[in-house]
């Protein structure tokens, strides 16, 4: 029996979809069977980030309305043999096309076949959010060190306290720019975690490569040496119960050769 | 005035319902006619008689058609083969026009938009990733296709898609579909996507249309 985890934030653009794709991929790399469920109906992106956009035949609304069976709608990611699947969102309708019971039924149907069902929640706290948390056992809250994202994350934690899931929500701080944090321009990790009052699951740095790789439909986790990739791999290991120390937030000083390269790059 | 006229021709017997007679008159006269025919077995050699009914410039409601059919059914020897008319309703005419016409479409179909039509389409616009063009007929495309094309919706496999489809996400004909990622399709304006005898989507060239779909080829003036 698997575990359903909703990935949510309240605010848009903080990296819910990127995190869903990367945590899912990291878990699949660890040998787990993972289903990623996109609930951002009408503005789906998870398929694009995973490079599975072209392969969608049926979507979650088709399944909920009985136009397709669940296995027909699952899109397999060929890179991971039989371990990573996507249940795509519908694109031609909106969040109100589903209700909580339908989502709960679909998650329950997925659970026996997968170790993890990761639910990509849409931004906002309306019907789409309610649908996303309906079937979940646990929640991961994504926030960036920006104050607006923290406010929205706080709001979501509040809602989840009123409608508690089986497990307490955990926090990922995304898009950390080490030098800003070191200089005190943004809240640091401890401050943020303390402020929100939930357990910290991991931190992820900001890196241009995230955008570059997702433009190619490849989650950054596949690129082993990238610091963002390490962040997501650590998160996946912590989800599996391993105790992994947090990554250090230090501006990595460029070495001699990379500084040389920088000189030549300037025009 | 005669409300019902019985005529015989090569195809059999035809009942012509006078368009200026009232329907009650017609039913009454039909009954008289049937009674008379049934009483003269010698005049009818066939074991069973089936009539074509022509309603001239009048359209019968389904209830009225049923009344005529029921009346015929009371006689063991008679039945109604079909009821036809010289005219059609405006709605039917629109549907026919939509089905038989080639629709000229020049617009951008964006992500999440679905354009659904009946009949053949000549597409001159652009389909973005995530856009869908769906029709019951054929699709002839001269546009930029980066989304999904569906000809022969929902299940006619004799339809085809013609145009440059090498950038499309998916091509669907009837119930068959292909994810174009997996297929190597020429970057060519004259590619034909069709369902072959094995019920698999296949890709050919326009000059092979005669072999691919002889029916269409003949209709559009092939020799």
Tab-separated table of C-alpha atoms in Angstrom:
chain	number	residue	atom	x	y	z
A	1	UNK	CA	0.000	0.000	0.000
A	2	UNK	CA	1.452	3.313	-1.049
A	3	UNK	CA	1.380	6.743	0.399
A	4	UNK	CA	-0.281	9.763	-1.173
A	5	UNK	CA	1.518	13.051	-0.692
A	6	UNK	CA	0.117	16.360	-1.862
A	7	UNK	CA	2.610	19.034	-2.886
A	8	UNK	CA	1.164	22.451	-2.280
A	9	UNK	CA	2.124	26.046	-1.569
A	10	UNK	CA	-0.758	28.439	-1.806
A	11	UNK	CA	1.272	30.825	-3.907
A	12	UNK	CA	1.935	30.185	-7.557
A	13	UNK	CA	5.314	29.983	-9.169
A	14	UNK	CA	7.267	28.715	-6.180
A	15	UNK	CA	8.054	25.360	-7.752
A	16	UNK	CA	5.291	22.907	-6.916
A	17	UNK	CA	5.345	21.286	-10.305
A	18	UNK	CA	9.133	21.241	-10.553
A	19	UNK	CA	9.331	19.736	-7.075
A	20	UNK	CA	6.679	17.115	-7.855
A	21	UNK	CA	8.515	16.066	-11.013
A	22	UNK	CA	11.905	15.940	-9.315
A	23	UNK	CA	10.915	14.239	-6.072
A	24	UNK	CA	8.977	11.689	-8.115
A	25	UNK	CA	11.900	11.094	-10.411
A	26	UNK	CA	14.310	10.826	-7.471
A	27	UNK	CA	12.072	8.222	-5.837
A	28	UNK	CA	11.837	6.300	-9.114
A	29	UNK	CA	15.652	6.386	-9.339
A	30	UNK	CA	15.708	4.823	-5.877
A	31	UNK	CA	13.628	1.938	-7.242
A	32	UNK	CA	10.229	3.030	-5.951
A	33	UNK	CA	7.071	2.861	-8.028
A	34	UNK	CA	5.716	6.386	-8.300
A	35	UNK	CA	2.598	7.920	-9.806
A	36	UNK	CA	2.532	11.669	-10.332
A	37	UNK	CA	-0.941	13.126	-10.386
A	38	UNK	CA	-1.489	16.539	-11.946
A	39	UNK	CA	-4.493	18.319	-10.478
A	40	UNK	CA	-3.823	21.688	-12.068
A	41	UNK	CA	-6.766	21.229	-14.398
A	42	UNK	CA	-6.910	23.740	-17.216
A	43	UNK	CA	-3.307	24.871	-16.752
A	44	UNK	CA	-1.441	21.607	-16.680
A	45	UNK	CA	2.354	21.688	-16.731
A	46	UNK	CA	3.627	18.533	-15.091
A	47	UNK	CA	3.437	16.664	-18.386
A	48	UNK	CA	5.549	19.329	-20.080
A	49	UNK	CA	8.216	19.352	-17.368
A	50	UNK	CA	8.474	15.557	-17.628
A	51	UNK	CA	8.544	15.629	-21.421
A	52	UNK	CA	5.392	13.488	-21.631
A	53	UNK	CA	3.122	16.133	-23.149
A	54	UNK	CA	2.800	14.426	-26.518
A	55	UNK	CA	1.801	11.084	-25.078
A	56	UNK	CA	-1.400	12.094	-23.313
A	57	UNK	CA	-4.461	10.280	-24.573
A	58	UNK	CA	-6.872	10.428	-21.659
A	59	UNK	CA	-6.777	12.568	-18.546
A	60	UNK	CA	-8.002	12.556	-14.977
A	61	UNK	CA	-11.359	14.115	-15.885
A	62	UNK	CA	-11.951	11.339	-18.430
A	63	UNK	CA	-11.257	8.819	-15.665
A	64	UNK	CA	-13.490	10.595	-13.155
A	65	UNK	CA	-16.355	10.723	-15.649
A	66	UNK	CA	-15.929	7.104	-16.718
A	67	UNK	CA	-14.862	7.898	-20.284
A	68	UNK	CA	-11.615	5.989	-19.672
A	69	UNK	CA	-10.279	3.423	-17.239
A	70	UNK	CA	-7.511	4.531	-14.915
A	71	UNK	CA	-4.750	2.364	-16.478
A	72	UNK	CA	-5.610	3.803	-19.917
A	73	UNK	CA	-4.995	7.330	-18.709
A	74	UNK	CA	-1.649	6.641	-17.003
A	75	UNK	CA	1.290	7.806	-19.087
A	76	UNK	CA	4.411	5.742	-18.565
A	77	UNK	CA	7.800	7.433	-18.473
A	78	UNK	CA	9.932	5.113	-20.570
A	79	UNK	CA	13.155	6.294	-18.922
A	80	UNK	CA	12.267	4.448	-15.726
A	81	UNK	CA	10.991	1.128	-17.022
A	82	UNK	CA	7.899	0.494	-14.982
A	83	UNK	CA	8.453	2.840	-12.089
A	84	UNK	CA	7.265	6.317	-13.034
A	85	UNK	CA	3.774	7.151	-14.276
A	86	UNK	CA	1.870	10.359	-14.835
A	87	UNK	CA	-1.856	10.841	-14.488
A	88	UNK	CA	-2.313	14.024	-16.524
A	89	UNK	CA	-4.750	16.824	-15.817
A	90	UNK	CA	-7.400	17.824	-18.334
A	91	UNK	CA	-6.679	20.931	-20.309
A	92	UNK	CA	-10.017	21.867	-21.852
A	93	UNK	CA	-11.935	22.419	-18.631
A	94	UNK	CA	-11.308	23.914	-15.179
A	95	UNK	CA	-10.889	22.978	-11.509
A	96	UNK	CA	-14.619	22.538	-10.972
A	97	UNK	CA	-14.669	19.561	-13.349
A	98	UNK	CA	-13.693	17.333	-10.407
A	99	UNK	CA	-14.889	16.987	-6.863
A	100	UNK	CA	-13.217	15.664	-3.734
A	101	UNK	CA	-14.891	12.275	-3.820
A	102	UNK	CA	-13.785	11.586	-7.379
A	103	UNK	CA	-10.167	12.450	-6.537
A	104	UNK	CA	-10.308	10.324	-3.397
A	105	UNK	CA	-11.587	7.364	-5.416
A	106	UNK	CA	-8.825	7.710	-7.993
A	107	UNK	CA	-6.092	7.970	-5.353
A	108	UNK	CA	-7.474	4.914	-3.598
A	109	UNK	CA	-7.412	3.007	-6.856
A	110	UNK	CA	-3.766	3.981	-7.426
A	111	UNK	CA	-2.520	3.191	-3.928
A	112	UNK	CA	-2.177	-0.604	-4.143
A	113	UNK	CA	-0.042	-0.337	-7.297
A	114	UNK	CA	2.389	2.356	-6.230
A	115	UNK	CA	4.780	3.142	-3.389
A	116	UNK	CA	4.127	6.845	-3.771
A	117	UNK	CA	1.334	8.906	-5.293
A	118	UNK	CA	2.509	12.506	-5.546
A	119	UNK	CA	-0.283	15.005	-6.115
A	120	UNK	CA	0.645	18.258	-7.812
A	121	UNK	CA	-1.705	20.843	-6.348
A	122	UNK	CA	-2.747	23.962	-8.262
A	123	UNK	CA	-2.017	27.405	-6.822
A	124	UNK	CA	-4.731	28.927	-4.696
A	125	UNK	CA	-6.974	27.545	-1.975
A	126	UNK	CA	-10.164	27.009	-3.954
A	127	UNK	CA	-11.753	23.849	-5.338
A	128	UNK	CA	-8.515	22.685	-6.956
A	129	UNK	CA	-6.721	22.792	-3.624
A	130	UNK	CA	-9.563	21.017	-1.839
A	131	UNK	CA	-9.518	18.287	-4.485
A	132	UNK	CA	-5.772	17.890	-4.138
A	133	UNK	CA	-5.775	17.431	-0.375
A	134	UNK	CA	-8.852	15.188	-0.411
A	135	UNK	CA	-7.044	11.976	-1.184
A	136	UNK	CA	-3.713	12.710	0.491
A	137	UNK	CA	-2.145	11.094	3.561
A	138	UNK	CA	0.570	13.713	3.894
A	139	UNK	CA	1.446	17.151	2.597
A	140	UNK	CA	4.635	18.831	1.485
A	141	UNK	CA	4.513	22.597	1.565
A	142	UNK	CA	6.771	24.460	-0.791
A	143	UNK	CA	7.847	27.983	-0.018
A	144	UNK	CA	10.578	30.241	-1.261
A	145	UNK	CA	12.368	32.608	1.125
A	146	UNK	CA	10.188	35.432	-0.214
A	147	UNK	CA	7.831	36.947	2.293
A	148	UNK	CA	4.775	36.637	0.034
A	149	UNK	CA	5.377	32.917	-0.450
A	150	UNK	CA	5.823	32.493	3.291
A	151	UNK	CA	2.523	34.271	3.981
A	152	UNK	CA	0.694	31.960	1.582
A	153	UNK	CA	2.437	28.884	2.965
A	154	UNK	CA	1.348	29.978	6.438
A	155	UNK	CA	-2.239	30.233	5.226
A	156	UNK	CA	-2.073	26.726	3.788
A	157	UNK	CA	-0.581	25.305	6.987
A	158	UNK	CA	-3.510	26.903	8.796
A	159	UNK	CA	-6.040	25.241	6.501
A	160	UNK	CA	-4.297	21.899	6.883
A	161	UNK	CA	-4.419	22.278	10.662
A	162	UNK	CA	-8.178	22.709	10.419
A	163	UNK	CA	-8.518	19.666	8.149
A	164	UNK	CA	-5.652	17.512	9.356
A	165	UNK	CA	-4.255	14.777	7.127
A	166	UNK	CA	-2.863	11.564	8.548
A	167	UNK	CA	0.616	13.063	8.835
A	168	UNK	CA	1.796	16.541	9.757
A	169	UNK	CA	2.795	18.705	6.788
A	170	UNK	CA	6.491	19.133	6.043
A	171	UNK	CA	8.318	22.040	4.463
A	172	UNK	CA	10.601	22.435	1.489
A	173	UNK	CA	12.335	25.772	1.080
A	174	UNK	CA	12.892	26.214	-2.611
A	175	UNK	CA	14.876	28.647	-4.739
A	176	UNK	CA	17.381	29.565	-2.070
A	177	UNK	CA	20.018	32.020	-3.240
A	178	UNK	CA	22.887	31.366	-0.854
A	179	UNK	CA	24.444	34.804	-1.034
A	180	UNK	CA	21.172	36.578	-0.275
A	181	UNK	CA	20.578	34.331	2.692
A	182	UNK	CA	24.126	34.833	3.956
A	183	UNK	CA	23.809	38.557	3.702
A	184	UNK	CA	20.509	38.509	5.556
A	185	UNK	CA	18.444	39.920	2.679
A	186	UNK	CA	15.925	37.092	3.058
A	187	UNK	CA	14.801	34.956	6.014
A	188	UNK	CA	17.189	32.112	6.642
A	189	UNK	CA	16.224	28.467	6.804
A	190	UNK	CA	15.941	28.237	10.585
A	191	UNK	CA	13.933	31.406	10.856
A	192	UNK	CA	11.552	30.269	8.154
A	193	UNK	CA	11.053	26.802	9.577
A	194	UNK	CA	10.518	28.218	13.034
A	195	UNK	CA	8.066	30.813	11.728
A	196	UNK	CA	5.919	28.270	9.926
A	197	UNK	CA	6.193	25.820	12.810
A	198	UNK	CA	6.392	22.666	10.701
A	199	UNK	CA	9.112	20.103	10.178
A	200	UNK	CA	11.715	20.920	7.501
A	201	UNK	CA	11.949	18.237	4.830
A	202	UNK	CA	14.664	19.834	2.762
A	203	UNK	CA	16.094	22.820	0.997
A	204	UNK	CA	16.682	23.406	-2.689
A	205	UNK	CA	18.915	26.036	-4.227
A	206	UNK	CA	18.045	28.308	-7.098
A	207	UNK	CA	19.758	27.342	-10.320
A	208	UNK	CA	19.353	28.291	-13.975
A	209	UNK	CA	19.781	24.658	-14.934
A	210	UNK	CA	16.308	23.893	-13.524
A	211	UNK	CA	14.686	25.981	-16.235
A	212	UNK	CA	17.050	24.736	-18.910
A	213	UNK	CA	16.408	21.065	-18.143
A	214	UNK	CA	12.668	21.356	-17.778
A	215	UNK	CA	12.562	23.090	-21.147
A	216	UNK	CA	13.912	19.818	-22.506
A	217	UNK	CA	11.388	17.774	-20.584
A	218	UNK	CA	14.060	16.357	-18.303
A	219	UNK	CA	13.836	16.708	-14.544
A	220	UNK	CA	17.041	18.185	-13.076
A	221	UNK	CA	17.379	15.190	-10.739
A	222	UNK	CA	18.756	13.190	-13.664
A	223	UNK	CA	21.791	15.464	-13.656
A	224	UNK	CA	23.689	13.968	-10.714
A	225	UNK	CA	26.162	16.700	-9.881
A	226	UNK	CA	23.837	19.659	-9.853
A	227	UNK	CA	23.224	21.098	-6.338
A	228	UNK	CA	19.460	21.294	-7.015
A	229	UNK	CA	19.499	17.646	-7.969
A	230	UNK	CA	21.278	16.800	-4.698
A	231	UNK	CA	18.641	18.757	-2.782
A	232	UNK	CA	15.813	16.756	-4.334
A	233	UNK	CA	17.647	13.449	-3.914
A	234	UNK	CA	18.124	14.204	-0.231
A	235	UNK	CA	14.426	14.990	0.077
A	236	UNK	CA	13.546	11.672	-1.530
A	237	UNK	CA	15.843	9.832	0.876
A	238	UNK	CA	14.286	11.625	3.858
A	239	UNK	CA	10.828	10.624	2.617
A	240	UNK	CA	12.096	7.055	2.679
A	241	UNK	CA	13.057	7.543	6.308
A	242	UNK	CA	16.813	8.044	5.927
A	243	UNK	CA	18.445	10.687	8.046
A	244	UNK	CA	20.363	12.961	5.738
A	245	UNK	CA	22.024	16.170	6.947
A	246	UNK	CA	20.945	19.459	5.393
A	247	UNK	CA	23.094	20.884	2.629
A	248	UNK	CA	25.332	23.748	3.636
A	249	UNK	CA	24.338	27.195	2.541
A	250	UNK	CA	27.647	28.674	1.540
A	251	UNK	CA	28.395	30.568	-1.550
A	252	UNK	CA	30.598	28.178	-3.423
A	253	UNK	CA	33.695	30.120	-4.321
A	254	UNK	CA	34.480	29.559	-7.971
A	255	UNK	CA	37.833	27.852	-8.470
A	256	UNK	CA	40.704	29.287	-10.423
A	257	UNK	CA	39.710	27.758	-13.734
A	258	UNK	CA	36.068	28.737	-13.584
A	259	UNK	CA	37.148	32.295	-12.744
A	260	UNK	CA	39.388	32.201	-15.808
A	261	UNK	CA	36.373	31.105	-17.862
A	262	UNK	CA	34.344	33.975	-16.486
A	263	UNK	CA	36.937	36.471	-17.713
A	264	UNK	CA	36.626	35.151	-21.212
A	265	UNK	CA	32.851	35.088	-21.049
A	266	UNK	CA	32.656	38.835	-20.439
A	267	UNK	CA	32.344	40.854	-23.518
B	1	UNK	CA	-59.402	15.170	-55.336
B	2	UNK	CA	-57.529	11.976	-54.771
B	3	UNK	CA	-55.571	11.971	-51.517
B	4	UNK	CA	-53.547	8.823	-52.197
B	5	UNK	CA	-52.258	7.623	-55.521
B	6	UNK	CA	-50.955	4.100	-56.049
B	7	UNK	CA	-48.347	3.728	-58.736
B	8	UNK	CA	-46.305	0.821	-59.916
B	9	UNK	CA	-42.841	1.156	-61.345
B	10	UNK	CA	-39.712	-0.972	-61.850
B	11	UNK	CA	-38.821	-0.787	-58.156
B	12	UNK	CA	-42.225	-1.872	-56.952
B	13	UNK	CA	-45.259	-0.012	-55.699
B	14	UNK	CA	-45.293	3.597	-54.683
B	15	UNK	CA	-47.937	5.418	-52.645
B	16	UNK	CA	-48.005	9.119	-53.377
B	17	UNK	CA	-49.686	11.209	-50.694
B	18	UNK	CA	-51.218	14.318	-52.147
B	19	UNK	CA	-49.647	17.296	-50.414
B	20	UNK	CA	-52.834	19.377	-50.404
B	21	UNK	CA	-54.941	16.647	-48.774
B	22	UNK	CA	-55.322	16.640	-44.989
B	23	UNK	CA	-53.622	13.876	-43.035
B	24	UNK	CA	-56.934	12.464	-41.761
B	25	UNK	CA	-58.146	12.267	-45.350
B	26	UNK	CA	-54.987	10.461	-46.336
B	27	UNK	CA	-55.288	7.916	-43.550
B	28	UNK	CA	-58.932	7.294	-44.391
B	29	UNK	CA	-58.165	6.836	-48.081
B	30	UNK	CA	-55.147	4.650	-47.373
B	31	UNK	CA	-57.363	2.392	-45.296
B	32	UNK	CA	-59.911	2.180	-48.100
B	33	UNK	CA	-57.157	1.415	-50.570
B	34	UNK	CA	-55.583	-1.275	-48.414
B	35	UNK	CA	-58.985	-2.849	-47.766
B	36	UNK	CA	-59.665	-2.932	-51.478
B	37	UNK	CA	-56.285	-4.418	-52.335
B	38	UNK	CA	-56.544	-7.033	-49.596
B	39	UNK	CA	-59.982	-8.069	-50.885
B	40	UNK	CA	-58.691	-8.718	-54.414
B	41	UNK	CA	-56.121	-11.452	-54.028
B	42	UNK	CA	-56.053	-12.106	-57.762
B	43	UNK	CA	-54.691	-8.671	-58.542
B	44	UNK	CA	-51.643	-9.256	-56.352
B	45	UNK	CA	-49.462	-12.205	-57.124
B	46	UNK	CA	-46.676	-11.511	-54.652
B	47	UNK	CA	-46.965	-13.062	-51.221
B	48	UNK	CA	-46.004	-9.811	-49.561
B	49	UNK	CA	-46.192	-6.228	-50.718
B	50	UNK	CA	-43.885	-3.497	-49.641
B	51	UNK	CA	-44.681	0.124	-50.465
B	52	UNK	CA	-42.504	3.169	-50.877
B	53	UNK	CA	-44.339	6.232	-49.623
B	54	UNK	CA	-43.687	9.623	-51.175
B	55	UNK	CA	-45.089	12.592	-49.253
B	56	UNK	CA	-44.390	15.161	-51.985
B	57	UNK	CA	-43.612	18.592	-50.505
B	58	UNK	CA	-44.763	17.691	-47.030
B	59	UNK	CA	-42.716	16.507	-44.079
B	60	UNK	CA	-44.438	13.978	-41.859
B	61	UNK	CA	-43.798	14.007	-38.127
B	62	UNK	CA	-42.521	10.767	-36.669
B	63	UNK	CA	-45.935	10.163	-35.073
B	64	UNK	CA	-47.622	10.486	-38.451
B	65	UNK	CA	-45.116	8.157	-40.088
B	66	UNK	CA	-45.778	5.640	-37.369
B	67	UNK	CA	-49.529	5.931	-37.942
B	68	UNK	CA	-49.029	4.981	-41.604
B	69	UNK	CA	-46.689	2.129	-40.743
B	70	UNK	CA	-49.078	0.836	-38.089
B	71	UNK	CA	-51.959	0.952	-40.536
B	72	UNK	CA	-50.001	-1.119	-43.068
B	73	UNK	CA	-48.976	-3.538	-40.351
B	74	UNK	CA	-52.600	-4.418	-39.624
B	75	UNK	CA	-52.680	-6.129	-43.035
B	76	UNK	CA	-50.563	-9.296	-43.004
B	77	UNK	CA	-49.494	-8.840	-46.610
B	78	UNK	CA	-48.501	-5.169	-46.539
B	79	UNK	CA	-45.582	-3.271	-45.159
B	80	UNK	CA	-43.979	0.153	-45.639
B	81	UNK	CA	-40.475	0.058	-47.069
B	82	UNK	CA	-39.595	3.711	-46.668
B	83	UNK	CA	-41.203	7.099	-46.376
B	84	UNK	CA	-39.535	9.865	-48.325
B	85	UNK	CA	-40.212	13.455	-49.196
B	86	UNK	CA	-39.150	15.984	-51.790
B	87	UNK	CA	-38.249	18.514	-49.091
B	88	UNK	CA	-36.194	18.647	-45.892
B	89	UNK	CA	-36.210	20.785	-42.782
B	90	UNK	CA	-33.911	23.750	-42.445
B	91	UNK	CA	-32.069	22.009	-39.583
B	92	UNK	CA	-31.476	18.918	-41.706
B	93	UNK	CA	-30.321	21.121	-44.550
B	94	UNK	CA	-27.808	22.878	-42.319
B	95	UNK	CA	-26.532	19.541	-41.063
B	96	UNK	CA	-26.215	18.244	-44.598
B	97	UNK	CA	-24.384	21.377	-45.626
B	98	UNK	CA	-22.037	21.092	-42.683
B	99	UNK	CA	-21.397	17.416	-43.354
B	100	UNK	CA	-20.820	17.736	-47.074
B	101	UNK	CA	-18.968	21.024	-47.166
B	102	UNK	CA	-15.244	21.570	-46.872
B	103	UNK	CA	-14.829	24.015	-44.000
B	104	UNK	CA	-12.167	26.595	-44.472
B	105	UNK	CA	-10.561	27.419	-41.163
B	106	UNK	CA	-7.847	29.903	-40.530
B	107	UNK	CA	-7.336	30.577	-36.856
B	108	UNK	CA	-4.959	29.791	-34.047
B	109	UNK	CA	-6.017	26.887	-31.878
B	110	UNK	CA	-4.205	27.382	-28.591
B	111	UNK	CA	-3.305	25.144	-25.681
B	112	UNK	CA	-6.488	23.777	-24.120
B	113	UNK	CA	-8.730	24.792	-27.014
B	114	UNK	CA	-10.667	22.169	-28.874
B	115	UNK	CA	-12.276	22.903	-32.230
B	116	UNK	CA	-14.885	20.277	-33.104
B	117	UNK	CA	-16.572	20.204	-36.519
B	118	UNK	CA	-18.487	18.003	-38.917
B	119	UNK	CA	-17.244	17.309	-42.408
B	120	UNK	CA	-13.984	17.941	-44.167
B	121	UNK	CA	-11.660	20.714	-43.105
B	122	UNK	CA	-9.176	22.752	-45.027
B	123	UNK	CA	-7.007	24.138	-42.275
B	124	UNK	CA	-4.861	27.175	-42.914
B	125	UNK	CA	-4.238	28.293	-39.332
B	126	UNK	CA	-1.913	27.255	-36.562
B	127	UNK	CA	-2.368	24.671	-33.847
B	128	UNK	CA	-0.217	25.236	-30.780
B	129	UNK	CA	0.953	22.472	-28.459
B	130	UNK	CA	-2.081	21.272	-26.526
B	131	UNK	CA	-4.604	22.504	-29.119
B	132	UNK	CA	-6.955	20.035	-30.778
B	133	UNK	CA	-8.743	19.999	-34.114
B	134	UNK	CA	-11.427	17.333	-34.307
B	135	UNK	CA	-13.777	16.522	-37.169
B	136	UNK	CA	-15.925	13.708	-38.474
B	137	UNK	CA	-14.402	14.048	-41.962
B	138	UNK	CA	-10.970	14.467	-43.503
B	139	UNK	CA	-8.439	17.121	-42.575
B	140	UNK	CA	-6.443	18.851	-45.294
B	141	UNK	CA	-3.909	21.046	-43.627
B	142	UNK	CA	-1.739	23.772	-45.030
B	143	UNK	CA	-1.070	25.253	-41.594
B	144	UNK	CA	1.405	24.826	-38.784
B	145	UNK	CA	0.461	21.866	-36.669
B	146	UNK	CA	2.091	21.477	-33.252
B	147	UNK	CA	-0.960	20.057	-31.503
B	148	UNK	CA	-3.376	17.198	-32.088
B	149	UNK	CA	-5.336	16.414	-35.266
B	150	UNK	CA	-8.276	14.031	-35.185
B	151	UNK	CA	-10.010	13.046	-38.426
B	152	UNK	CA	-12.925	10.630	-38.684
B	153	UNK	CA	-14.113	11.314	-35.143
B	154	UNK	CA	-15.338	9.207	-33.426
B	155	UNK	CA	-14.759	6.009	-35.395
B	156	UNK	CA	-14.598	6.283	-39.185
B	157	UNK	CA	-11.311	4.810	-40.207
B	158	UNK	CA	-11.664	5.593	-43.920
B	159	UNK	CA	-10.891	9.264	-43.293
B	160	UNK	CA	-7.434	10.730	-43.644
B	161	UNK	CA	-5.211	13.627	-42.740
B	162	UNK	CA	-3.147	15.383	-45.357
B	163	UNK	CA	-0.494	17.991	-44.747
B	164	UNK	CA	2.706	18.622	-42.873
B	165	UNK	CA	2.313	16.739	-39.604
B	166	UNK	CA	5.886	16.101	-38.567
B	167	UNK	CA	5.626	18.642	-35.744
B	168	UNK	CA	2.273	17.455	-34.418
B	169	UNK	CA	1.935	15.900	-30.975
B	170	UNK	CA	-0.532	13.273	-32.037
B	171	UNK	CA	-2.412	12.194	-35.116
B	172	UNK	CA	-5.705	10.386	-34.709
B	173	UNK	CA	-7.929	8.832	-37.341
B	174	UNK	CA	-11.116	7.208	-36.094
B	175	UNK	CA	-10.117	5.202	-33.045
B	176	UNK	CA	-6.458	4.866	-34.009
B	177	UNK	CA	-3.830	7.266	-32.763
B	178	UNK	CA	-0.095	7.821	-32.976
B	179	UNK	CA	2.241	9.790	-30.765
B	180	UNK	CA	4.358	11.521	-33.369
B	181	UNK	CA	7.437	11.438	-31.105
B	182	UNK	CA	7.728	7.729	-31.826
B	183	UNK	CA	7.206	8.014	-35.564
B	184	UNK	CA	9.633	9.402	-38.027
B	185	UNK	CA	7.518	11.495	-40.337
B	186	UNK	CA	8.912	13.509	-43.215
B	187	UNK	CA	8.993	17.264	-42.956
B	188	UNK	CA	6.826	17.446	-46.048
B	189	UNK	CA	3.538	19.156	-46.945
B	190	UNK	CA	2.199	16.143	-48.778
B	191	UNK	CA	2.118	13.482	-46.120
B	192	UNK	CA	-1.068	11.430	-45.860
B	193	UNK	CA	-1.973	9.787	-42.557
B	194	UNK	CA	-4.528	6.993	-42.918
B	195	UNK	CA	-5.658	3.754	-41.348
B	196	UNK	CA	-4.464	0.737	-43.317
B	197	UNK	CA	-6.041	-2.688	-43.789
B	198	UNK	CA	-4.487	-3.907	-40.537
B	199	UNK	CA	-6.253	-1.068	-38.675
B	200	UNK	CA	-2.963	0.628	-37.988
B	201	UNK	CA	-2.169	4.253	-38.718
B	202	UNK	CA	0.185	4.489	-41.664
B	203	UNK	CA	1.825	7.356	-43.507
B	204	UNK	CA	2.099	7.769	-47.243
B	205	UNK	CA	2.581	10.451	-49.821
B	206	UNK	CA	-0.050	12.413	-51.688
B	207	UNK	CA	0.873	10.782	-54.995
B	208	UNK	CA	0.011	7.399	-53.495
B	209	UNK	CA	-3.522	8.568	-52.670
B	210	UNK	CA	-5.000	6.364	-55.400
B	211	UNK	CA	-3.778	3.259	-53.591
B	212	UNK	CA	-4.399	4.635	-50.115
B	213	UNK	CA	-7.984	5.758	-50.534
B	214	UNK	CA	-9.425	5.026	-53.991
B	215	UNK	CA	-12.866	6.285	-52.990
B	216	UNK	CA	-11.646	9.738	-52.117
B	217	UNK	CA	-9.291	9.760	-55.080
B	218	UNK	CA	-12.142	9.084	-57.480
B	219	UNK	CA	-14.415	11.615	-55.839
B	220	UNK	CA	-11.922	14.417	-56.238
B	221	UNK	CA	-11.445	13.711	-59.905
B	222	UNK	CA	-8.785	11.055	-60.235
B	223	UNK	CA	-8.783	8.979	-63.387
